Coordinates of C-alpha atoms in Angstrom, one line a residue:
Chain A
X1 CA 0.0 0.0 0.0
X2 CA 2.5 2.6 1.1
X3 CA 5.1 1.8 -1.5
X4 CA 7.7 4.4 -2.4
X5 CA 5.8 5.5 -5.5
X6 CA 2.7 6.3 -3.4
X7 CA 4.7 8.3 -0.9
X8 CA 6.4 10.0 -3.8
X9 CA 3.0 11.0 -5.2
X10 CA 2.0 12.4 -1.8
X11 CA 5.1 14.6 -1.7
X12 CA 4.5 15.9 -5.2
X13 CA 0.8 16.5 -4.4
X14 CA 1.8 18.4 -1.2
X15 CA 4.0 20.7 -3.2
X16 CA 1.3 21.4 -5.7
X17 CA -1.2 21.9 -2.9
X18 CA 1.1 24.5 -1.3
X19 CA 1.1 26.4 -4.6
X20 CA -2.7 26.3 -4.8
X21 CA -2.8 27.5 -1.2
X22 CA -0.6 30.5 -2.0
X23 CA -3.0 31.4 -4.8
X24 CA -6.1 30.7 -2.7
X25 CA -5.0 33.1 0.0
X26 CA -5.1 36.0 -2.5
X27 CA -8.6 35.0 -3.6
X28 CA -9.7 34.6 0.0
X29 CA -8.3 37.9 1.2
X30 CA -9.9 39.8 -1.6
X31 CA -13.2 38.0 -1.2
X32 CA -13.0 38.8 2.5
X33 CA -12.8 42.6 2.1
X34 CA -14.9 43.1 -1.0
X35 CA -17.2 40.1 -1.2
X36 CA -16.1 39.7 -4.8
X37 CA -14.2 37.1 -6.8
X38 CA -11.1 38.5 -8.5
X39 CA -11.1 36.7 -11.8
X40 CA -7.7 38.2 -12.8
X41 CA -5.9 36.5 -9.9
X42 CA -4.7 33.6 -12.1
X43 CA -3.1 36.2 -14.5
X44 CA -1.3 37.8 -11.6
X45 CA 0.3 34.4 -11.0
X46 CA 1.1 34.2 -14.7
X47 CA 2.6 37.7 -14.8
X48 CA 4.7 36.9 -11.7
X49 CA 6.1 33.8 -13.5
X50 CA 6.9 35.7 -16.7
X51 CA 8.5 38.6 -14.8
X52 CA 10.7 36.2 -13.0
X53 CA 11.7 34.3 -16.2
X54 CA 12.4 37.5 -18.0
X55 CA 14.7 38.6 -15.2
X56 CA 16.5 35.3 -15.1
X57 CA 17.0 35.2 -18.9
X58 CA 18.5 38.7 -18.8
X59 CA 20.8 38.5 -15.8
X60 CA 20.4 35.2 -14.0
X61 CA 20.5 36.7 -10.6
X62 CA 20.4 34.6 -7.4
X63 CA 17.0 33.0 -6.5
X64 CA 16.3 35.4 -3.6
X65 CA 16.7 38.4 -5.9
X66 CA 14.3 36.8 -8.4
X67 CA 11.7 36.2 -5.7
X68 CA 12.0 39.8 -4.4
X69 CA 11.7 41.2 -7.9
X70 CA 8.6 39.0 -8.5
X71 CA 7.1 40.2 -5.2
X72 CA 7.5 43.8 -6.4
X73 CA 5.9 43.0 -9.7
X74 CA 3.1 41.3 -7.9
X75 CA 2.6 44.3 -5.7
X76 CA 2.4 46.6 -8.7
X77 CA 0.1 44.2 -10.5
X78 CA -2.3 44.1 -7.5
X79 CA -2.3 47.8 -7.2
X80 CA -3.0 48.4 -10.9
X81 CA -5.6 45.7 -11.0
X82 CA -7.5 47.2 -8.1
X83 CA -7.4 50.7 -9.7
X84 CA -8.4 49.4 -13.1
X85 CA -11.1 46.7 -12.4
X86 CA -12.4 47.4 -8.9
X87 CA -12.0 51.0 -7.8
X88 CA -14.2 52.5 -10.6
X89 CA -17.2 50.6 -9.2
X90 CA -16.6 52.0 -5.7
X91 CA -17.4 55.6 -6.4
X92 CA -20.4 55.6 -4.1
X93 CA -19.5 56.1 -0.5
X94 CA -22.4 54.6 1.4
X95 CA -22.2 51.2 2.9
X96 CA -25.0 49.8 0.9
X97 CA -23.0 50.0 -2.3
X98 CA -19.8 48.8 -0.8
X99 CA -21.0 45.2 -0.8
X100 CA -23.9 45.6 -3.2
X101 CA -24.8 42.9 -5.7
X102 CA -24.6 45.2 -8.8
X103 CA -21.0 46.1 -7.9
X104 CA -20.1 42.5 -7.4
X105 CA -21.4 41.6 -10.8
X106 CA -19.7 44.5 -12.4
X107 CA -16.3 43.6 -11.0
X108 CA -16.7 40.0 -12.0
X109 CA -16.8 41.2 -15.6
X110 CA -14.2 43.9 -15.2
X111 CA -11.7 41.6 -13.6
X112 CA -12.4 39.0 -16.3
X113 CA -11.8 41.6 -18.9
X114 CA -8.5 42.6 -17.4
X115 CA -7.5 39.0 -17.2
X116 CA -8.2 38.4 -20.9
X117 CA -6.4 41.6 -21.9
X118 CA -3.3 40.7 -19.8
X119 CA -3.2 37.2 -21.2
X120 CA -3.5 38.4 -24.8
X121 CA -0.8 41.0 -24.3
X122 CA 1.6 38.4 -22.9
X123 CA 0.8 36.2 -25.8
X124 CA 1.5 38.9 -28.3
X125 CA 4.7 39.9 -26.6
X126 CA 6.2 36.5 -25.7
X127 CA 4.2 34.2 -28.0
X128 CA 1.7 31.6 -27.1
X129 CA 4.1 28.7 -26.9
X130 CA 5.7 27.3 -23.8
X131 CA 8.8 29.3 -22.9
X132 CA 11.5 27.3 -21.2
X133 CA 13.2 28.6 -18.1
X134 CA 17.1 28.7 -18.6
X135 CA 18.2 25.3 -17.6
X136 CA 20.7 26.5 -14.9
X137 CA 17.9 28.3 -13.1
X138 CA 15.4 25.5 -13.1
X139 CA 14.7 23.9 -9.7
X140 CA 14.6 20.4 -11.0
X141 CA 17.7 18.9 -9.6
X142 CA 16.9 15.5 -8.0
X143 CA 17.5 15.1 -4.3
X144 CA 17.6 11.4 -3.3
X145 CA 16.5 10.6 0.2
X146 CA 16.4 6.8 0.7
X147 CA 14.0 5.4 -1.9
X148 CA 12.4 8.8 -2.5
X149 CA 13.5 11.3 -5.0
X150 CA 12.6 14.9 -4.4
X151 CA 13.5 17.9 -6.5
X152 CA 15.1 21.1 -5.2
X153 CA 11.9 22.9 -6.4
X154 CA 9.8 21.1 -3.8
X155 CA 12.1 22.2 -1.0
X156 CA 12.0 25.8 -2.3
X157 CA 8.2 25.7 -2.6
X158 CA 7.9 24.3 0.9
X159 CA 10.3 26.9 2.4
X160 CA 8.8 29.8 0.5
X161 CA 5.2 28.8 1.3
X162 CA 6.0 28.4 5.0
X163 CA 7.7 31.8 5.1
X164 CA 4.8 33.5 3.3
X165 CA 2.2 31.9 5.6
X166 CA 4.1 33.0 8.6
X167 CA 4.6 36.5 7.1
X168 CA 0.9 36.7 6.4
X169 CA -0.1 35.7 9.9
X170 CA 2.3 38.3 11.3
X171 CA 0.8 40.9 8.9
X172 CA -2.8 40.1 9.7
X173 CA -2.4 39.8 13.5
X174 CA 0.5 42.1 14.4
X175 CA 0.4 45.1 12.1
X176 CA -2.0 48.0 11.8
X177 CA -2.7 47.4 8.1
X178 CA -3.4 43.7 8.8
X179 CA -5.8 44.6 11.6
X180 CA -7.5 47.0 9.2
X181 CA -7.8 44.3 6.5
X182 CA -9.4 42.0 9.0
X183 CA -11.7 44.8 10.3
X184 CA -12.9 45.7 6.8
X185 CA -13.5 42.0 6.1
X186 CA -15.4 41.6 9.4
X187 CA -17.5 44.7 9.4
X188 CA -17.0 47.4 6.7
X189 CA -19.3 49.9 8.3
X190 CA -17.6 49.4 11.7
X191 CA -14.3 49.9 10.0
X192 CA -15.4 53.3 8.8
X193 CA -16.5 54.3 12.3
X194 CA -13.0 53.6 13.7
X195 CA -11.5 55.8 11.0
X196 CA -10.0 53.1 8.7
X197 CA -9.4 54.4 5.2
X198 CA -11.4 51.6 3.4
X199 CA -9.9 52.4 0.0
X200 CA -6.3 52.2 1.2
X201 CA -7.1 49.0 3.0
X202 CA -8.6 47.4 -0.1
X203 CA -5.5 48.4 -2.1
X204 CA -3.3 46.8 0.6
X205 CA -5.3 43.6 0.4
X206 CA -4.9 43.4 -3.4
X207 CA -1.1 44.1 -3.0
X208 CA -0.7 41.4 -0.4
X209 CA -2.8 38.8 -2.2
X210 CA -1.1 39.5 -5.5
X211 CA 2.4 39.3 -4.1
X212 CA 1.6 35.8 -2.8
X213 CA 0.0 34.8 -6.2
X214 CA 3.0 36.2 -8.2
X215 CA 5.5 34.3 -6.0
X216 CA 3.5 31.1 -6.5
X217 CA 3.8 31.7 -10.2
X218 CA 7.6 32.0 -10.4
X219 CA 8.0 29.0 -8.0
X220 CA 5.9 26.8 -10.3
X221 CA 7.8 28.1 -13.4
X222 CA 11.1 27.1 -11.8
X223 CA 9.7 23.8 -10.6
X224 CA 8.2 22.7 -13.9
X225 CA 10.8 24.6 -16.0
X226 CA 8.5 26.6 -18.3
X227 CA 5.9 29.4 -18.6
X228 CA 3.0 29.9 -21.0
X229 CA 0.3 32.6 -21.3
X230 CA -2.6 30.4 -20.1
X231 CA -0.7 28.8 -17.2
X232 CA -2.7 30.8 -14.6
X233 CA -6.1 29.3 -15.6
X234 CA -6.0 25.8 -14.1
X235 CA -4.2 26.6 -10.8
X236 CA -6.5 29.7 -10.5
X237 CA -9.6 27.5 -10.8
X238 CA -8.2 25.0 -8.3
X239 CA -7.4 27.8 -5.8
X240 CA -10.9 29.1 -6.3
X241 CA -12.3 25.7 -5.5
X242 CA -10.1 25.6 -2.4
X243 CA -11.5 28.9 -1.3
X244 CA -15.1 27.8 -1.8
X245 CA -14.4 24.5 0.0
X246 CA -12.7 26.4 2.8
X247 CA -15.8 28.5 3.3
X248 CA -15.0 31.5 1.1
X249 CA -13.4 33.7 3.7
X250 CA -11.4 31.5 6.0
X251 CA -7.7 31.6 5.2
X252 CA -6.8 28.5 7.3
X253 CA -9.8 26.7 5.6
X254 CA -8.6 27.6 2.1
X255 CA -5.0 26.6 2.9
X256 CA -6.1 23.2 4.2
X257 CA -8.4 22.5 1.3
X258 CA -5.8 23.6 -1.2
X259 CA -3.3 21.1 0.2
X260 CA -6.0 18.5 0.3
X261 CA -6.8 19.1 -3.4
X262 CA -3.1 18.8 -4.3
X263 CA -2.8 15.5 -2.4
X264 CA -6.1 14.2 -3.9
X265 CA -5.0 15.0 -7.4
X266 CA -1.7 13.3 -6.9
X267 CA -3.3 10.2 -5.3
X268 CA -5.8 10.1 -8.1
X269 CA -3.1 9.6 -10.7
X270 CA -2.5 6.2 -9.0
X271 CA -6.0 5.1 -10.1
X272 CA -6.9 7.4 -13.0
X273 CA -5.4 8.4 -16.2
X274 CA -3.6 11.8 -16.2
X275 CA -6.4 13.7 -17.9
X276 CA -9.0 12.4 -15.5
X277 CA -7.2 13.5 -12.4
X278 CA -7.9 17.1 -13.5
X279 CA -11.6 16.3 -12.8
X280 CA -10.9 15.8 -9.1
X281 CA -11.1 19.5 -8.2
X282 CA -14.3 20.1 -10.1
X283 CA -15.8 17.0 -8.5
X284 CA -14.9 18.3 -5.0
X285 CA -16.4 21.7 -6.0
X286 CA -19.7 20.1 -6.9
X287 CA -19.8 17.9 -3.8
X288 CA -19.0 20.9 -1.5
X289 CA -21.6 23.1 -3.1
X290 CA -24.3 20.4 -2.8
X291 CA -23.5 19.0 0.7
X292 CA -21.6 21.9 2.4
X293 CA -23.0 25.1 0.9
X294 CA -21.1 27.2 3.5
X295 CA -17.8 25.3 2.9
X296 CA -16.1 22.7 5.1
X297 CA -14.7 25.3 7.4
X298 CA -17.2 28.1 6.9
X299 CA -20.0 26.9 9.3
X300 CA -19.9 30.1 11.4
X301 CA -19.4 32.4 8.3
X302 CA -16.3 33.6 10.0
X303 CA -14.2 36.0 8.0
X304 CA -10.5 36.0 7.3
Chain B
X1 CA -20.0 82.3 20.0
X2 CA -19.0 79.2 18.1
X3 CA -20.0 75.8 19.3
X4 CA -17.9 72.6 19.0
X5 CA -20.4 71.2 16.5
X6 CA -22.8 73.4 14.5
X7 CA -25.3 71.9 12.1
X8 CA -27.2 74.3 9.8
X9 CA -30.2 73.4 7.7
X10 CA -28.9 69.8 7.1
X11 CA -30.6 67.9 4.3
X12 CA -30.2 64.3 3.4
X13 CA -32.0 62.4 0.7
X14 CA -32.1 58.6 0.2
X15 CA -33.2 57.9 -3.3
X16 CA -36.4 59.8 -3.9
X17 CA -37.1 60.1 -0.1
X18 CA -36.1 63.2 1.8
X19 CA -34.9 62.0 5.2
X20 CA -33.5 65.1 6.8
X21 CA -35.4 68.3 5.8
X22 CA -33.3 71.1 7.3
X23 CA -32.0 70.1 10.7
X24 CA -30.0 72.7 12.7
X25 CA -28.5 72.1 16.1
X26 CA -25.5 73.0 18.2
X27 CA -23.3 71.0 20.6
X28 CA -21.2 73.2 22.9
X29 CA -17.7 72.0 23.9
X30 CA -17.9 69.7 26.8
X31 CA -21.7 69.6 26.8
X32 CA -24.3 66.9 26.5
X33 CA -27.0 67.3 23.9
X34 CA -29.7 64.8 23.2
X35 CA -31.9 64.4 20.1
X36 CA -35.2 62.7 20.9
X37 CA -37.8 61.3 18.6
X38 CA -39.5 58.1 17.8
X39 CA -38.4 55.4 15.3
X40 CA -37.8 56.4 11.8
X41 CA -37.8 60.2 12.2
X42 CA -34.2 60.4 10.9
X43 CA -32.1 60.4 14.1
X44 CA -29.7 57.7 12.8
X45 CA -29.5 59.4 9.4
X46 CA -28.4 62.6 11.2
X47 CA -25.7 60.7 13.1
X48 CA -24.4 59.0 10.0
X49 CA -24.4 62.3 8.1
X50 CA -22.3 63.9 10.8
X51 CA -19.8 61.0 10.6
X52 CA -19.7 61.2 6.8
X53 CA -21.2 57.8 6.3
X54 CA -24.1 59.3 4.4
X55 CA -23.8 61.9 1.7
X56 CA -25.2 65.3 2.7
X57 CA -27.5 66.9 0.1
X58 CA -27.6 70.4 1.6
X59 CA -26.7 72.5 4.6
X60 CA -23.5 72.6 6.6
X61 CA -21.8 70.7 9.4
X62 CA -19.0 72.7 11.2
X63 CA -16.6 71.4 13.7
X64 CA -15.0 74.3 15.7
X65 CA -16.1 76.6 12.9
X66 CA -14.5 74.5 10.1
X67 CA -16.8 72.9 7.6
X68 CA -16.6 69.1 7.7
X69 CA -19.7 68.5 5.4
X70 CA -19.1 65.5 3.1
X71 CA -15.6 64.8 4.3
X72 CA -14.7 61.1 4.5
X73 CA -15.4 59.2 7.7
X74 CA -11.8 58.6 8.4
X75 CA -11.0 62.4 8.1
X76 CA -13.9 63.1 10.5
X77 CA -12.7 60.6 13.0
X78 CA -9.2 62.0 12.8
X79 CA -10.6 65.5 13.5
X80 CA -12.0 64.1 16.8
X81 CA -15.6 63.0 16.1
X82 CA -16.0 59.4 17.0
X83 CA -19.3 57.5 17.0
X84 CA -20.7 54.6 19.0
X85 CA -23.1 53.7 16.2
X86 CA -26.5 52.1 16.0
X87 CA -26.2 48.3 16.0
X88 CA -22.8 48.7 17.7
X89 CA -20.9 47.6 14.5
X90 CA -18.2 46.0 16.6
X91 CA -15.8 43.5 14.9
X92 CA -17.4 40.3 16.1
X93 CA -14.8 37.9 14.8
X94 CA -11.9 39.9 16.3
X95 CA -10.9 40.0 20.0
X96 CA -12.0 42.7 22.5
X97 CA -8.4 43.9 22.6
X98 CA -8.2 44.1 18.8
X99 CA -11.5 46.1 18.7
X100 CA -10.0 48.6 21.2
X101 CA -6.7 48.7 19.3
X102 CA -8.6 49.6 16.1
X103 CA -10.5 52.3 18.0
X104 CA -7.2 53.9 18.9
X105 CA -6.3 54.5 15.2
X106 CA -2.7 55.1 14.3
X107 CA -1.7 56.1 17.9
X108 CA 0.6 53.5 19.4
X109 CA 3.2 53.0 22.1
X110 CA 3.0 54.5 25.5
X111 CA 0.0 56.8 24.7
X112 CA -2.0 53.8 23.5
X113 CA -1.1 51.7 26.6
X114 CA -2.3 54.6 28.8
X115 CA -5.5 55.0 26.9
X116 CA -6.1 51.3 27.1
X117 CA -5.5 51.2 30.8
X118 CA -7.9 54.1 31.3
X119 CA -10.6 52.4 29.2
X120 CA -10.3 49.2 31.1
X121 CA -10.6 51.2 34.4
X122 CA -13.9 52.5 33.0
X123 CA -15.0 49.1 31.8
X124 CA -13.6 46.4 34.2
X125 CA -15.8 43.8 32.5
X126 CA -13.8 44.2 29.3
X127 CA -10.5 43.5 31.1
X128 CA -11.6 40.0 31.9
X129 CA -12.6 39.4 28.3
X130 CA -9.7 41.0 26.4
X131 CA -8.8 37.9 24.4
X132 CA -12.3 36.8 23.7
X133 CA -14.0 37.3 20.4
X134 CA -16.2 40.4 20.6
X135 CA -19.1 38.4 19.1
X136 CA -19.2 36.2 22.2
X137 CA -19.9 39.1 24.6
X138 CA -23.3 39.7 26.1
X139 CA -25.4 42.6 24.6
X140 CA -24.4 44.9 27.5
X141 CA -20.7 44.1 27.2
X142 CA -20.9 44.7 23.4
X143 CA -22.3 48.1 24.0
X144 CA -19.5 48.9 26.5
X145 CA -17.0 47.7 23.9
X146 CA -18.7 49.9 21.3
X147 CA -18.4 53.0 23.5
X148 CA -15.0 52.0 24.7
X149 CA -13.8 51.6 21.1
X150 CA -15.1 55.1 20.2
X151 CA -13.4 56.6 23.3
X152 CA -10.1 55.0 22.3
X153 CA -10.1 57.5 19.4
X154 CA -9.8 60.4 22.0
X155 CA -12.9 62.2 20.6
X156 CA -13.6 65.8 21.3
X157 CA -17.2 64.9 20.4
X158 CA -18.7 61.5 21.0
X159 CA -21.8 60.6 19.0
X160 CA -23.9 57.9 20.7
X161 CA -26.7 56.4 18.7
X162 CA -29.3 54.6 20.9
X163 CA -26.8 53.2 23.4
X164 CA -29.6 51.8 25.6
X165 CA -31.4 49.9 22.9
X166 CA -32.1 46.3 23.8
X167 CA -30.4 46.5 27.2
X168 CA -31.9 45.5 30.6
X169 CA -32.9 48.4 32.9
X170 CA -29.9 48.0 35.1
X171 CA -27.5 48.2 32.2
X172 CA -29.4 51.2 30.8
X173 CA -28.6 53.0 34.1
X174 CA -25.0 52.0 33.8
X175 CA -24.8 53.4 30.3
X176 CA -26.2 56.7 31.4
X177 CA -23.9 56.9 34.4
X178 CA -21.1 56.3 31.9
X179 CA -22.4 59.3 29.8
X180 CA -22.0 61.5 32.9
X181 CA -18.5 60.1 33.5
X182 CA -17.4 60.7 30.0
X183 CA -18.4 64.4 30.1
X184 CA -16.2 64.9 33.2
X185 CA -13.2 64.1 30.9
X186 CA -14.2 67.1 28.8
X187 CA -15.6 65.1 25.9
X188 CA -18.8 66.6 24.4
X189 CA -21.6 64.1 23.7
X190 CA -24.4 64.1 21.1
X191 CA -26.8 61.5 22.3
X192 CA -29.7 60.1 20.2
X193 CA -32.2 58.2 22.3
X194 CA -35.7 56.8 22.5
X195 CA -35.4 56.5 26.2
X196 CA -36.3 60.2 26.6
X197 CA -36.6 60.1 30.4
X198 CA -33.0 58.9 31.0
X199 CA -31.6 61.1 28.2
X200 CA -33.2 64.3 29.5
X201 CA -31.8 63.6 32.9
X202 CA -28.2 63.6 31.7
X203 CA -28.4 66.2 28.9
X204 CA -28.0 70.0 29.1
X205 CA -29.8 70.7 25.8
X206 CA -32.4 68.7 24.0
X207 CA -33.9 68.7 20.6
X208 CA -37.0 66.8 19.5
X209 CA -37.2 65.5 15.9
X210 CA -40.2 64.6 13.9
X211 CA -40.2 63.4 10.3
X212 CA -36.8 64.9 9.5
X213 CA -37.2 68.2 11.2
X214 CA -36.5 69.7 14.7
X215 CA -39.9 70.5 16.1
X216 CA -38.9 71.5 19.6
X217 CA -35.7 72.5 21.4
X218 CA -34.5 73.9 24.8
X219 CA -32.7 73.1 28.0
X220 CA -33.2 69.5 29.0
X221 CA -34.8 70.4 32.3
X222 CA -37.4 72.6 30.6
X223 CA -38.2 70.0 28.0
X224 CA -38.7 67.4 30.7
X225 CA -41.5 69.6 32.1
X226 CA -43.0 70.4 28.7
X227 CA -46.5 68.8 28.5
X228 CA -46.1 67.9 24.9
X229 CA -42.9 66.0 25.6
X230 CA -44.5 64.3 28.6
X231 CA -47.4 63.2 26.6
X232 CA -45.5 62.0 23.6
X233 CA -42.3 60.5 25.0
X234 CA -42.5 60.2 28.8
X235 CA -45.7 58.3 29.2
X236 CA -47.4 61.3 30.6
X237 CA -46.7 60.8 34.2
X238 CA -43.1 61.5 35.2
X239 CA -41.8 63.6 38.0

């Protein structure tokens, strides 16, 4: 039962799950403060990957410099995305429109539009084909431990994910901007009454979420060794599924469900053909929506 | 003489519906002013307009002579007008301490520690519950937290919207004792209440609102004796 191959699959699935988790956190943070789904989040991931690869191709700097650069690109992308696709629908100051249905529907479409435009632009500039990461920079060196073989990318993903989760916890619980993000997510009207600048808080949320998404993008690019314009779609959908399964606005819930999804997909390749394992996430989404409409961890509708 | 808060001919419209149709009132520095009126006459709208949550359609709100009409809520809070709003609007999934921390705004360090200590002296019940989720508090404790959170912002003017709503009589008395205590610290209070009897006892000045207009005003002690008030709001037989 627990042969080496199976354990190997679990390790691979865990790495993939951590990537889904990094993306899902961005979805969840933004859903928490605005009650909207940011459809361009997968493109932030893709842009992060491309930015990193472009930098590597040009100068081949050390990994840490690449990650810092991608974080900066993610921050700018998050800021720009908020200005372009979300802010224009927040002209009205009263609390009714802050979470109104019409606004939600408008930003669904505007973020979708931005995501398509970004994807098309990347395709025009870099071409639609897979673009390999320079071989020296790939994180695909095998690391043999007993019967198991890991790749360096898995260790880097693990380390980066743990660091970012810890950083996020610190931000949300120990800093003023983090407290503001949680306050706006919990009670937007109450947040106004304590003098929180809601607009700035929303921007900060987009920046934080997009930084995490962009880093996930470059990590995956280095791990798999290539980037392509539509690379954000599948992981984006799976992170979205993790968010829904986790209860829409629970970060721990989303992280746990994302890792679970990654593991489930990996285990499924034991029993199913490669193409079919892709169905796992969608199957879980349907089952969750039917049997746990508030998510597995969203019973109390607790936010962030 | 300029008052701390001056409101002149304030008009607020929601959709096609005029809610405030020219409200004027003054709150002197360090004073307690109450606005009475039954449900739906526009009292909460008035409070939200002062805090900048609702857009003002006409008229002017001045703080210390400076217009603050249609400024953003965070600007108004920074200028020293904090509100304990209707429905409390506390952060239910965050701890009591985090709620108070948020109330303090950007102030940190020693000043914040002192304010927190002072607040917990005022609300000893909250000290025992600092690390609890605010949503797990009783109604009375939540109201204390709501007022405490507003006071953490060191307001010059505290707006209190129906602080006694839904509280047991004993807690109502505590809240009004608290109002008197707050005024001793020099904070002016604008108090909106349905409990006219208790409000008139603590207030200096009182205004009575009906369908978006001030219909009666005067010193609280005089209004408490006014037969129209006694008939409409005090059950007709109060000493």
